Amino acid sequence: MNDNVIDRSKDITILEVLDRVLNKGVILTGDIVISVADVDLVYLGVKLMLSSVETMEQLKAGKAVGDKELNG
Amino acid sequence: MMIYAILSVNKDSEKLNVLLGGIKGILGADLSVVNFDNVAVIGSETKRAELMADKSNAIEYAGVIESLAQHFTLLPMRYGSIMESTDAIIQMLGRNYSEIQQNLLKVENMWEFGLKVFCDPEKLKADLSRKSDIPPSCLAEPDPELQHSIYRDWVNKKLKEHRNEEMLLTYVNSVIAEITGYLTGLNAVNKFKKMANTSNIIDAVFLLDKDKKDALIHAVSDLQNQHGGLSFILTGPWPPYNFVDFTVK
């Protein structure tokens, strides 16, 4: 098995893990807070919770851009 | 408290305590138990402000659930489930006890598996098209006055595209029927999604007895041998994320 095949399998497995843990499982009715550092960034009902890795990456990118702007 | 899973503990609470001593929650937090009758909620004192939108935290969270699932029947919670206090958790367990029990019973001694089937879409379409060329009688009637009209070419192109889509769907259905045939023998519960995208033609999840794992691997291996042009990727065993169908009240 070459490295590409191993890498691809690893990527698929990570995506499968994230898909399950973010999109499946028992849903808790109520509110949830996902925050970056100590600032509440997203305040959502659980049903509207983050649905993909991309969303998380966007949140992190948004925070990084915000920091840059604040720091001039 | 950040909640990871709801477990069926029955008389295994001592085993659970030993297990929890060896597992850490996300951000290295200690895990704790909230008991209610014969079920238990596993959580950690993770504060809302600490719950980062971070891939590694989500993977750590899944890791805790997976470690617990190796030893207990459980209902995995979605990442980010937080309740304010132990009292709130106990009240929640009381309100949802019947549904929790039903779901725990449904997934007892079962594992979830995922199966994704990939293809090279262009190659598959070409193969299917070759196997079933459109007979001339199915093409649009020639315009008596204009033998090579743009209209006729357009209709024939659309007709061909439509038939290609139909052929692909028929083919996907036939592969699903084959998979289902194997799964029926394993008494598996299954969910299929067709054509998730152009290359991922089947995205399926199964719930089956833990002791049928080897039989499933063997079945998927058989399917792969019969369909050389497709890629079958089996993942698992997973905790039953896709088979817990309820929202906690």
PDB file of C-alpha atoms in Angstrom:
ATOM      1  CA  MET A   1       0.000   0.000   0.000  1.00  0.00           C
ATOM      2  CA  ASN A   2       1.540   3.338  -0.956  1.00  0.00           C
ATOM      3  CA  ASP A   3       1.546   6.538   1.108  1.00  0.00           C
ATOM      4  CA  ASN A   4      -1.155   8.176  -1.023  1.00  0.00           C
ATOM      5  CA  VAL A   5      -3.588   5.373  -0.282  1.00  0.00           C
ATOM      6  CA  ILE A   6      -2.783   5.595   3.446  1.00  0.00           C
ATOM      7  CA  ASP A   7      -3.209   9.382   3.439  1.00  0.00           C
ATOM      8  CA  ARG A   8      -6.501   9.136   1.560  1.00  0.00           C
ATOM      9  CA  SER A   9      -7.865   6.540   3.976  1.00  0.00           C
ATOM     10  CA  LYS A  10      -6.792   8.695   6.922  1.00  0.00           C
ATOM     11  CA  ASP A  11      -8.515  11.755   5.449  1.00  0.00           C
ATOM     12  CA  ILE A  12     -11.707   9.802   4.820  1.00  0.00           C
ATOM     13  CA  THR A  13     -11.668   8.449   8.378  1.00  0.00           C
ATOM     14  CA  ILE A  14     -11.210  11.913   9.898  1.00  0.00           C
ATOM     15  CA  LEU A  15     -14.059  13.262   7.784  1.00  0.00           C
ATOM     16  CA  GLU A  16     -16.238  10.348   8.838  1.00  0.00           C
ATOM     17  CA  VAL A  17     -15.449  11.027  12.507  1.00  0.00           C
ATOM     18  CA  LEU A  18     -16.238  14.720  12.165  1.00  0.00           C
ATOM     19  CA  ASP A  19     -19.405  14.100  10.186  1.00  0.00           C
ATOM     20  CA  ARG A  20     -20.690  11.826  12.913  1.00  0.00           C
ATOM     21  CA  VAL A  21     -19.692  13.851  15.926  1.00  0.00           C
ATOM     22  CA  LEU A  22     -20.935  17.169  14.467  1.00  0.00           C
ATOM     23  CA  ASN A  23     -24.011  16.053  12.571  1.00  0.00           C
ATOM     24  CA  LYS A  24     -25.277  12.876  14.241  1.00  0.00           C
ATOM     25  CA  GLY A  25     -25.962  11.548  17.699  1.00  0.00           C
ATOM     26  CA  VAL A  26     -28.470  12.596  20.306  1.00  0.00           C
ATOM     27  CA  ILE A  27     -29.498  16.219  20.028  1.00  0.00           C
ATOM     28  CA  LEU A  28     -29.934  18.224  23.180  1.00  0.00           C
ATOM     29  CA  THR A  29     -32.753  20.731  22.984  1.00  0.00           C
ATOM     30  CA  GLY A  30     -31.578  24.057  24.244  1.00  0.00           C
ATOM     31  CA  ASP A  31     -28.797  26.407  23.588  1.00  0.00           C
ATOM     32  CA  ILE A  32     -25.177  25.839  22.925  1.00  0.00           C
ATOM     33  CA  VAL A  33     -22.234  28.110  22.756  1.00  0.00           C
ATOM     34  CA  ILE A  34     -19.246  27.527  20.583  1.00  0.00           C
ATOM     35  CA  SER A  35     -16.602  30.046  21.398  1.00  0.00           C
ATOM     36  CA  VAL A  36     -13.201  31.071  20.227  1.00  0.00           C
ATOM     37  CA  ALA A  37     -10.821  32.095  23.031  1.00  0.00           C
ATOM     38  CA  ASP A  38     -12.992  33.554  25.778  1.00  0.00           C
ATOM     39  CA  VAL A  39     -15.404  35.362  23.497  1.00  0.00           C
ATOM     40  CA  ASP A  40     -18.694  33.734  22.642  1.00  0.00           C
ATOM     41  CA  LEU A  41     -18.590  33.691  18.887  1.00  0.00           C
ATOM     42  CA  VAL A  42     -21.610  31.675  17.934  1.00  0.00           C
ATOM     43  CA  TYR A  43     -24.744  31.310  19.982  1.00  0.00           C
ATOM     44  CA  LEU A  44     -27.130  28.888  18.411  1.00  0.00           C
ATOM     45  CA  GLY A  45     -29.942  26.518  19.146  1.00  0.00           C
ATOM     46  CA  VAL A  46     -28.466  23.038  19.021  1.00  0.00           C
ATOM     47  CA  LYS A  47     -30.404  22.143  15.887  1.00  0.00           C
ATOM     48  CA  LEU A  48     -28.549  24.872  14.064  1.00  0.00           C
ATOM     49  CA  MET A  49     -25.190  23.723  15.296  1.00  0.00           C
ATOM     50  CA  LEU A  50     -22.091  23.619  13.180  1.00  0.00           C
ATOM     51  CA  SER A  51     -22.647  21.186  10.391  1.00  0.00           C
ATOM     52  CA  SER A  52     -19.291  20.778   8.763  1.00  0.00           C
ATOM     53  CA  VAL A  53     -15.583  21.057   9.098  1.00  0.00           C
ATOM     54  CA  GLU A  54     -15.690  23.941   6.671  1.00  0.00           C
ATOM     55  CA  THR A  55     -17.896  25.897   9.049  1.00  0.00           C
ATOM     56  CA  MET A  56     -15.412  25.388  11.842  1.00  0.00           C
ATOM     57  CA  GLU A  57     -12.565  26.422   9.615  1.00  0.00           C
ATOM     58  CA  GLN A  58     -14.521  29.548   8.646  1.00  0.00           C
ATOM     59  CA  LEU A  59     -15.048  30.374  12.315  1.00  0.00           C
ATOM     60  CA  LYS A  60     -11.357  30.039  13.008  1.00  0.00           C
ATOM     61  CA  ALA A  61     -10.463  32.058   9.923  1.00  0.00           C
ATOM     62  CA  GLY A  62     -12.926  34.751  10.984  1.00  0.00           C
ATOM     63  CA  LYS A  63     -11.288  34.931  14.393  1.00  0.00           C
ATOM     64  CA  ALA A  64      -7.837  35.190  12.840  1.00  0.00           C
ATOM     65  CA  VAL A  65      -8.965  38.019  10.561  1.00  0.00           C
ATOM     66  CA  GLY A  66     -10.612  39.772  13.526  1.00  0.00           C
ATOM     67  CA  ASP A  67      -7.397  39.542  15.550  1.00  0.00           C
ATOM     68  CA  LYS A  68      -5.393  40.957  12.678  1.00  0.00           C
ATOM     69  CA  GLU A  69      -7.761  43.889  12.312  1.00  0.00           C
ATOM     70  CA  LEU A  70      -7.739  44.605  16.043  1.00  0.00           C
ATOM     71  CA  ASN A  71      -3.963  44.466  16.170  1.00  0.00           C
ATOM     72  CA  GLY A  72      -3.713  46.805  13.257  1.00  0.00           C
TER      73      GLY A  72
ATOM     74  CA  MET B   1     -21.039  20.104  32.072  1.00  0.00           C
ATOM     75  CA  MET B   2     -20.102  18.833  28.627  1.00  0.00           C
ATOM     76  CA  ILE B   3     -21.978  15.591  27.912  1.00  0.00           C
ATOM     77  CA  TYR B   4     -20.423  12.819  25.824  1.00  0.00           C
ATOM     78  CA  ALA B   5     -22.845   9.928  26.003  1.00  0.00           C
ATOM     79  CA  ILE B   6     -25.736   8.262  27.789  1.00  0.00           C
ATOM     80  CA  LEU B   7     -24.819   4.737  28.863  1.00  0.00           C
ATOM     81  CA  SER B   8     -26.631   1.638  29.901  1.00  0.00           C
ATOM     82  CA  VAL B   9     -24.764   0.609  33.073  1.00  0.00           C
ATOM     83  CA  ASN B  10     -27.036  -1.940  34.754  1.00  0.00           C
ATOM     84  CA  LYS B  11     -24.784  -3.528  37.375  1.00  0.00           C
ATOM     85  CA  ASP B  12     -21.494  -2.433  35.829  1.00  0.00           C
ATOM     86  CA  SER B  13     -21.019   0.852  37.687  1.00  0.00           C
ATOM     87  CA  GLU B  14     -17.765  -0.352  39.248  1.00  0.00           C
ATOM     88  CA  LYS B  15     -16.392  -1.298  35.830  1.00  0.00           C
ATOM     89  CA  LEU B  16     -17.430   2.151  34.597  1.00  0.00           C
ATOM     90  CA  ASN B  17     -15.569   3.905  37.420  1.00  0.00           C
ATOM     91  CA  VAL B  18     -12.395   1.965  36.654  1.00  0.00           C
ATOM     92  CA  LEU B  19     -12.732   2.769  32.949  1.00  0.00           C
ATOM     93  CA  LEU B  20     -13.280   6.482  33.563  1.00  0.00           C
ATOM     94  CA  GLY B  21     -10.113   6.607  35.666  1.00  0.00           C
ATOM     95  CA  GLY B  22      -8.151   5.896  32.497  1.00  0.00           C
ATOM     96  CA  ILE B  23      -9.853   8.319  30.106  1.00  0.00           C
ATOM     97  CA  LYS B  24      -9.611  12.083  29.941  1.00  0.00           C
ATOM     98  CA  GLY B  25     -12.233  14.383  28.471  1.00  0.00           C
ATOM     99  CA  ILE B  26     -11.510  17.169  26.009  1.00  0.00           C
ATOM    100  CA  LEU B  27      -8.879  19.675  27.129  1.00  0.00           C
ATOM    101  CA  GLY B  28      -7.631  17.042  29.603  1.00  0.00           C
ATOM    102  CA  ALA B  29     -10.662  17.367  31.868  1.00  0.00           C
ATOM    103  CA  ASP B  30     -11.577  14.524  34.248  1.00  0.00           C
ATOM    104  CA  LEU B  31     -14.697  12.585  33.353  1.00  0.00           C
ATOM    105  CA  SER B  32     -17.550  12.255  35.788  1.00  0.00           C
ATOM    106  CA  VAL B  33     -20.790  10.264  35.988  1.00  0.00           C
ATOM    107  CA  VAL B  34     -24.350  11.274  36.685  1.00  0.00           C
ATOM    108  CA  ASN B  35     -26.438   8.192  37.506  1.00  0.00           C
ATOM    109  CA  PHE B  36     -30.172   7.777  37.075  1.00  0.00           C
ATOM    110  CA  ASP B  37     -31.642   4.326  37.632  1.00  0.00           C
ATOM    111  CA  ASN B  38     -29.712   2.016  35.285  1.00  0.00           C
ATOM    112  CA  VAL B  39     -28.462   4.725  32.929  1.00  0.00           C
ATOM    113  CA  ALA B  40     -25.543   7.100  33.349  1.00  0.00           C
ATOM    114  CA  VAL B  41     -24.467  10.313  31.699  1.00  0.00           C
ATOM    115  CA  ILE B  42     -20.756  10.792  31.156  1.00  0.00           C
ATOM    116  CA  GLY B  43     -19.527  14.354  31.188  1.00  0.00           C
ATOM    117  CA  SER B  44     -16.676  16.643  32.027  1.00  0.00           C
ATOM    118  CA  GLU B  45     -16.457  20.076  33.576  1.00  0.00           C
ATOM    119  CA  THR B  46     -15.813  21.889  30.332  1.00  0.00           C
ATOM    120  CA  LYS B  47     -16.908  25.477  30.484  1.00  0.00           C
ATOM    121  CA  ARG B  48     -18.744  27.080  27.612  1.00  0.00           C
ATOM    122  CA  ALA B  49     -15.985  29.585  27.108  1.00  0.00           C
ATOM    123  CA  GLU B  50     -13.508  26.733  26.706  1.00  0.00           C
ATOM    124  CA  LEU B  51     -15.460  24.947  24.004  1.00  0.00           C
ATOM    125  CA  MET B  52     -13.424  25.908  21.006  1.00  0.00           C
ATOM    126  CA  ALA B  53     -14.592  25.538  17.431  1.00  0.00           C
ATOM    127  CA  ASP B  54     -11.661  23.298  16.768  1.00  0.00           C
ATOM    128  CA  LYS B  55     -11.243  20.095  14.774  1.00  0.00           C
ATOM    129  CA  SER B  56      -8.934  18.479  17.324  1.00  0.00           C
ATOM    130  CA  ASN B  57     -11.457  19.047  20.147  1.00  0.00           C
ATOM    131  CA  ALA B  58     -14.194  17.407  18.086  1.00  0.00           C
ATOM    132  CA  ILE B  59     -11.922  14.425  17.390  1.00  0.00           C
ATOM    133  CA  GLU B  60     -11.006  14.155  21.094  1.00  0.00           C
ATOM    134  CA  TYR B  61     -14.709  14.220  21.923  1.00  0.00           C
ATOM    135  CA  ALA B  62     -15.326  11.368  19.476  1.00  0.00           C
ATOM    136  CA  GLY B  63     -12.372   9.495  21.029  1.00  0.00           C
ATOM    137  CA  VAL B  64     -14.001   9.575  24.474  1.00  0.00           C
ATOM    138  CA  ILE B  65     -17.255   8.207  23.058  1.00  0.00           C
ATOM    139  CA  GLU B  66     -15.401   5.483  21.192  1.00  0.00           C
ATOM    140  CA  SER B  67     -13.486   4.381  24.318  1.00  0.00           C
ATOM    141  CA  LEU B  68     -16.753   4.125  26.251  1.00  0.00           C
ATOM    142  CA  ALA B  69     -18.463   2.270  23.403  1.00  0.00           C
ATOM    143  CA  GLN B  70     -15.829  -0.469  23.563  1.00  0.00           C
ATOM    144  CA  HIS B  71     -17.268  -1.499  26.942  1.00  0.00           C
ATOM    145  CA  PHE B  72     -20.822  -0.172  27.205  1.00  0.00           C
ATOM    146  CA  THR B  73     -23.957   0.179  25.118  1.00  0.00           C
ATOM    147  CA  LEU B  74     -24.400   3.905  24.667  1.00  0.00           C
ATOM    148  CA  LEU B  75     -26.132   6.754  22.898  1.00  0.00           C
ATOM    149  CA  PRO B  76     -23.526   9.209  21.591  1.00  0.00           C
ATOM    150  CA  MET B  77     -24.307  12.892  22.072  1.00  0.00           C
ATOM    151  CA  ARG B  78     -23.618  15.476  19.408  1.00  0.00           C
ATOM    152  CA  TYR B  79     -20.464  17.546  19.915  1.00  0.00           C
ATOM    153  CA  GLY B  80     -21.050  20.594  22.053  1.00  0.00           C
ATOM    154  CA  SER B  81     -23.864  19.244  24.234  1.00  0.00           C
ATOM    155  CA  ILE B  82     -23.661  21.174  27.477  1.00  0.00           C
ATOM    156  CA  MET B  83     -25.964  21.225  30.494  1.00  0.00           C
ATOM    157  CA  GLU B  84     -25.651  23.672  33.311  1.00  0.00           C
ATOM    158  CA  SER B  85     -25.700  21.372  36.335  1.00  0.00           C
ATOM    159  CA  THR B  86     -25.999  17.839  37.656  1.00  0.00           C
ATOM    160  CA  ASP B  87     -29.583  18.591  38.687  1.00  0.00           C
ATOM    161  CA  ALA B  88     -30.454  19.662  35.153  1.00  0.00           C
ATOM    162  CA  ILE B  89     -29.005  16.387  33.823  1.00  0.00           C
ATOM    163  CA  ILE B  90     -30.996  14.299  36.304  1.00  0.00           C
ATOM    164  CA  GLN B  91     -34.188  16.132  35.360  1.00  0.00           C
ATOM    165  CA  MET B  92     -33.429  15.601  31.671  1.00  0.00           C
ATOM    166  CA  LEU B  93     -32.898  11.857  32.249  1.00  0.00           C
ATOM    167  CA  GLY B  94     -36.197  11.647  34.092  1.00  0.00           C
ATOM    168  CA  ARG B  95     -38.099  13.421  31.319  1.00  0.00           C
ATOM    169  CA  ASN B  96     -36.582  11.276  28.560  1.00  0.00           C
ATOM    170  CA  TYR B  97     -36.169   7.973  30.371  1.00  0.00           C
ATOM    171  CA  SER B  98     -38.542   5.956  28.209  1.00  0.00           C
ATOM    172  CA  GLU B  99     -37.017   7.118  24.893  1.00  0.00           C
ATOM    173  CA  ILE B 100     -33.498   6.623  26.231  1.00  0.00           C
ATOM    174  CA  GLN B 101     -34.323   3.059  27.230  1.00  0.00           C
ATOM    175  CA  GLN B 102     -35.914   2.316  23.849  1.00  0.00           C
ATOM    176  CA  ASN B 103     -32.888   3.634  21.986  1.00  0.00           C
ATOM    177  CA  LEU B 104     -30.414   1.807  24.219  1.00  0.00           C
ATOM    178  CA  LEU B 105     -32.318  -1.419  23.629  1.00  0.00           C
ATOM    179  CA  LYS B 106     -32.256  -0.838  19.866  1.00  0.00           C
ATOM    180  CA  VAL B 107     -28.458  -0.475  19.744  1.00  0.00           C
ATOM    181  CA  GLU B 108     -27.523  -3.020  22.421  1.00  0.00           C
ATOM    182  CA  ASN B 109     -24.468  -5.078  21.396  1.00  0.00           C
ATOM    183  CA  MET B 110     -24.505  -3.478  17.956  1.00  0.00           C
ATOM    184  CA  TRP B 111     -21.911  -1.570  15.994  1.00  0.00           C
ATOM    185  CA  GLU B 112     -22.440   0.947  13.251  1.00  0.00           C
ATOM    186  CA  PHE B 113     -20.485   0.662  10.000  1.00  0.00           C
ATOM    187  CA  GLY B 114     -20.256   3.063   7.101  1.00  0.00           C
ATOM    188  CA  LEU B 115     -19.896   2.054   3.460  1.00  0.00           C
ATOM    189  CA  LYS B 116     -19.065   4.509   0.718  1.00  0.00           C
ATOM    190  CA  VAL B 117     -18.992   3.418  -2.916  1.00  0.00           C
ATOM    191  CA  PHE B 118     -16.987   5.561  -5.297  1.00  0.00           C
ATOM    192  CA  CYS B 119     -16.697   5.491  -9.072  1.00  0.00           C
ATOM    193  CA  ASP B 120     -14.942   7.324 -11.862  1.00  0.00           C
ATOM    194  CA  PRO B 121     -18.123   9.073 -13.086  1.00  0.00           C
ATOM    195  CA  GLU B 122     -17.023   9.635 -16.691  1.00  0.00           C
ATOM    196  CA  LYS B 123     -15.760   6.098 -17.111  1.00  0.00           C
ATOM    197  CA  LEU B 124     -18.862   4.578 -15.535  1.00  0.00           C
ATOM    198  CA  LYS B 125     -21.185   6.660 -17.711  1.00  0.00           C
ATOM    199  CA  ALA B 126     -19.216   5.709 -20.814  1.00  0.00           C
ATOM    200  CA  ASP B 127     -19.347   2.010 -19.868  1.00  0.00           C
ATOM    201  CA  LEU B 128     -23.077   2.100 -19.213  1.00  0.00           C
ATOM    202  CA  SER B 129     -23.693   4.062 -22.400  1.00  0.00           C
ATOM    203  CA  ARG B 130     -21.691   1.558 -24.449  1.00  0.00           C
ATOM    204  CA  LYS B 131     -23.671  -1.311 -23.007  1.00  0.00           C
ATOM    205  CA  SER B 132     -26.943   0.307 -23.986  1.00  0.00           C
ATOM    206  CA  ASP B 133     -26.647   2.484 -27.089  1.00  0.00           C
ATOM    207  CA  ILE B 134     -29.800   4.411 -27.923  1.00  0.00           C
ATOM    208  CA  PRO B 135     -31.601   2.671 -30.755  1.00  0.00           C
ATOM    209  CA  PRO B 136     -32.276   4.949 -33.731  1.00  0.00           C
ATOM    210  CA  SER B 137     -36.017   4.473 -33.228  1.00  0.00           C
ATOM    211  CA  CYS B 138     -35.791   6.308 -29.903  1.00  0.00           C
ATOM    212  CA  LEU B 139     -34.233   9.406 -31.388  1.00  0.00           C
ATOM    213  CA  ALA B 140     -36.342  12.366 -32.445  1.00  0.00           C
ATOM    214  CA  GLU B 141     -38.073  11.984 -35.778  1.00  0.00           C
ATOM    215  CA  PRO B 142     -36.173  13.746 -38.572  1.00  0.00           C
ATOM    216  CA  ASP B 143     -37.710  17.013 -39.601  1.00  0.00           C
ATOM    217  CA  PRO B 144     -38.926  16.311 -43.166  1.00  0.00           C
ATOM    218  CA  GLU B 145     -37.956  19.772 -44.310  1.00  0.00           C
ATOM    219  CA  LEU B 146     -34.751  20.229 -42.352  1.00  0.00           C
ATOM    220  CA  GLN B 147     -32.699  17.042 -42.011  1.00  0.00           C
ATOM    221  CA  HIS B 148     -30.028  18.519 -39.717  1.00  0.00           C
ATOM    222  CA  SER B 149     -31.885  21.027 -37.613  1.00  0.00           C
ATOM    223  CA  ILE B 150     -30.380  22.469 -34.435  1.00  0.00           C
ATOM    224  CA  TYR B 151     -33.628  21.557 -32.716  1.00  0.00           C
ATOM    225  CA  ARG B 152     -33.223  17.850 -33.558  1.00  0.00           C
ATOM    226  CA  ASP B 153     -29.612  17.800 -32.363  1.00  0.00           C
ATOM    227  CA  TRP B 154     -30.590  19.488 -29.099  1.00  0.00           C
ATOM    228  CA  VAL B 155     -33.475  17.040 -28.453  1.00  0.00           C
ATOM    229  CA  ASN B 156     -31.253  14.051 -29.165  1.00  0.00           C
ATOM    230  CA  LYS B 157     -28.521  15.403 -26.875  1.00  0.00           C
ATOM    231  CA  LYS B 158     -31.013  15.938 -24.049  1.00  0.00           C
ATOM    232  CA  LEU B 159     -32.561  12.536 -24.622  1.00  0.00           C
ATOM    233  CA  LYS B 160     -29.140  10.921 -24.426  1.00  0.00           C
ATOM    234  CA  GLU B 161     -28.279  12.779 -21.188  1.00  0.00           C
ATOM    235  CA  HIS B 162     -31.582  11.761 -19.637  1.00  0.00           C
ATOM    236  CA  ARG B 163     -31.046   8.127 -20.607  1.00  0.00           C
ATOM    237  CA  ASN B 164     -27.507   8.205 -19.192  1.00  0.00           C
ATOM    238  CA  GLU B 165     -28.846   9.481 -15.864  1.00  0.00           C
ATOM    239  CA  GLU B 166     -31.518   6.801 -15.868  1.00  0.00           C
ATOM    240  CA  MET B 167     -28.970   4.098 -16.643  1.00  0.00           C
ATOM    241  CA  LEU B 168     -26.718   5.316 -13.832  1.00  0.00           C
ATOM    242  CA  LEU B 169     -29.580   5.308 -11.347  1.00  0.00           C
ATOM    243  CA  THR B 170     -30.664   1.826 -12.437  1.00  0.00           C
ATOM    244  CA  TYR B 171     -27.092   0.650 -12.006  1.00  0.00           C
ATOM    245  CA  VAL B 172     -26.798   2.237  -8.532  1.00  0.00           C
ATOM    246  CA  ASN B 173     -30.096   0.605  -7.530  1.00  0.00           C
ATOM    247  CA  SER B 174     -28.806  -2.766  -8.689  1.00  0.00           C
ATOM    248  CA  VAL B 175     -25.639  -2.381  -6.560  1.00  0.00           C
ATOM    249  CA  ILE B 176     -27.773  -1.358  -3.557  1.00  0.00           C
ATOM    250  CA  ALA B 177     -29.954  -4.440  -4.111  1.00  0.00           C
ATOM    251  CA  GLU B 178     -26.821  -6.609  -4.070  1.00  0.00           C
ATOM    252  CA  ILE B 179     -25.563  -4.967  -0.856  1.00  0.00           C
ATOM    253  CA  THR B 180     -28.999  -5.338   0.751  1.00  0.00           C
ATOM    254  CA  GLY B 181     -28.994  -9.015  -0.225  1.00  0.00           C
ATOM    255  CA  TYR B 182     -25.791  -9.555   1.730  1.00  0.00           C
ATOM    256  CA  LEU B 183     -27.033  -7.478   4.682  1.00  0.00           C
ATOM    257  CA  THR B 184     -30.320  -9.352   4.953  1.00  0.00           C
ATOM    258  CA  GLY B 185     -28.284 -12.439   5.772  1.00  0.00           C
ATOM    259  CA  LEU B 186     -26.580 -10.478   8.569  1.00  0.00           C
ATOM    260  CA  ASN B 187     -29.852  -9.066   9.995  1.00  0.00           C
ATOM    261  CA  ALA B 188     -28.466  -5.567   9.606  1.00  0.00           C
ATOM    262  CA  VAL B 189     -30.466  -2.354   9.832  1.00  0.00           C
ATOM    263  CA  ASN B 190     -29.408  -0.097   6.981  1.00  0.00           C
ATOM    264  CA  LYS B 191     -29.787   3.395   5.581  1.00  0.00           C
ATOM    265  CA  PHE B 192     -28.784   4.269   2.035  1.00  0.00           C
ATOM    266  CA  LYS B 193     -28.153   7.606   0.393  1.00  0.00           C
ATOM    267  CA  LYS B 194     -27.831   7.550  -3.406  1.00  0.00           C
ATOM    268  CA  MET B 195     -25.676   9.839  -5.518  1.00  0.00           C
ATOM    269  CA  ALA B 196     -24.276  11.948  -2.673  1.00  0.00           C
ATOM    270  CA  ASN B 197     -22.128  13.478  -5.404  1.00  0.00           C
ATOM    271  CA  THR B 198     -20.974  12.482  -8.871  1.00  0.00           C
ATOM    272  CA  SER B 199     -18.254  10.111  -7.673  1.00  0.00           C
ATOM    273  CA  ASN B 200     -19.757   8.953  -4.369  1.00  0.00           C
ATOM    274  CA  ILE B 201     -22.664   6.964  -5.773  1.00  0.00           C
ATOM    275  CA  ILE B 202     -23.643   5.195  -2.527  1.00  0.00           C
ATOM    276  CA  ASP B 203     -23.283   6.394   1.061  1.00  0.00           C
ATOM    277  CA  ALA B 204     -24.655   3.805   3.461  1.00  0.00           C
ATOM    278  CA  VAL B 205     -24.669   3.083   7.183  1.00  0.00           C
ATOM    279  CA  PHE B 206     -25.447  -0.241   8.817  1.00  0.00           C
ATOM    280  CA  LEU B 207     -26.210  -1.326  12.334  1.00  0.00           C
ATOM    281  CA  LEU B 208     -25.390  -4.920  13.070  1.00  0.00           C
ATOM    282  CA  ASP B 209     -24.469  -7.337  15.855  1.00  0.00           C
ATOM    283  CA  LYS B 210     -20.907  -6.921  17.094  1.00  0.00           C
ATOM    284  CA  ASP B 211     -20.130 -10.547  16.304  1.00  0.00           C
ATOM    285  CA  LYS B 212     -21.100 -10.082  12.620  1.00  0.00           C
ATOM    286  CA  LYS B 213     -18.203  -7.727  11.906  1.00  0.00           C
ATOM    287  CA  ASP B 214     -16.075 -10.325  10.124  1.00  0.00           C
ATOM    288  CA  ALA B 215     -19.013 -11.456   8.005  1.00  0.00           C
ATOM    289  CA  LEU B 216     -19.603  -7.850   6.913  1.00  0.00           C
ATOM    290  CA  ILE B 217     -15.951  -7.392   5.958  1.00  0.00           C
ATOM    291  CA  HIS B 218     -16.150 -10.599   3.949  1.00  0.00           C
ATOM    292  CA  ALA B 219     -19.341  -9.459   2.210  1.00  0.00           C
ATOM    293  CA  VAL B 220     -17.827  -6.098   1.236  1.00  0.00           C
ATOM    294  CA  SER B 221     -14.738  -7.877  -0.042  1.00  0.00           C
ATOM    295  CA  ASP B 222     -16.979 -10.063  -2.243  1.00  0.00           C
ATOM    296  CA  LEU B 223     -18.769  -6.986  -3.562  1.00  0.00           C
ATOM    297  CA  GLN B 224     -15.466  -5.305  -4.366  1.00  0.00           C
ATOM    298  CA  ASN B 225     -14.330  -8.365  -6.320  1.00  0.00           C
ATOM    299  CA  GLN B 226     -17.546  -8.353  -8.349  1.00  0.00           C
ATOM    300  CA  HIS B 227     -17.365  -4.632  -9.178  1.00  0.00           C
ATOM    301  CA  GLY B 228     -13.809  -3.901 -10.217  1.00  0.00           C
ATOM    302  CA  GLY B 229     -14.726  -0.451 -11.565  1.00  0.00           C
ATOM    303  CA  LEU B 230     -16.017   0.722  -8.181  1.00  0.00           C
ATOM    304  CA  SER B 231     -14.230   1.460  -4.903  1.00  0.00           C
ATOM    305  CA  PHE B 232     -15.886   0.151  -1.734  1.00  0.00           C
ATOM    306  CA  ILE B 233     -14.707   1.869   1.457  1.00  0.00           C
ATOM    307  CA  LEU B 234     -15.930   0.335   4.695  1.00  0.00           C
ATOM    308  CA  THR B 235     -15.443   2.291   7.929  1.00  0.00           C
ATOM    309  CA  GLY B 236     -16.116   1.312  11.518  1.00  0.00           C
ATOM    310  CA  PRO B 237     -16.944  -0.072  13.916  1.00  0.00           C
ATOM    311  CA  TRP B 238     -18.556   3.147  15.124  1.00  0.00           C
ATOM    312  CA  PRO B 239     -20.772   3.951  18.088  1.00  0.00           C
ATOM    313  CA  PRO B 240     -24.359   4.103  16.756  1.00  0.00           C
ATOM    314  CA  TYR B 241     -24.377   7.798  15.764  1.00  0.00           C
ATOM    315  CA  ASN B 242     -26.748   7.298  12.836  1.00  0.00           C
ATOM    316  CA  PHE B 243     -29.236   5.111  14.682  1.00  0.00           C
ATOM    317  CA  VAL B 244     -30.252   7.200  17.659  1.00  0.00           C
ATOM    318  CA  ASP B 245     -33.313   9.026  16.486  1.00  0.00           C
ATOM    319  CA  PHE B 246     -34.440  11.376  19.144  1.00  0.00           C
ATOM    320  CA  THR B 247     -34.075  14.869  20.468  1.00  0.00           C
ATOM    321  CA  VAL B 248     -33.675  15.197  24.208  1.00  0.00           C
ATOM    322  CA  LYS B 249     -36.509  17.254  25.681  1.00  0.00           C
TER     323      LYS B 249
END
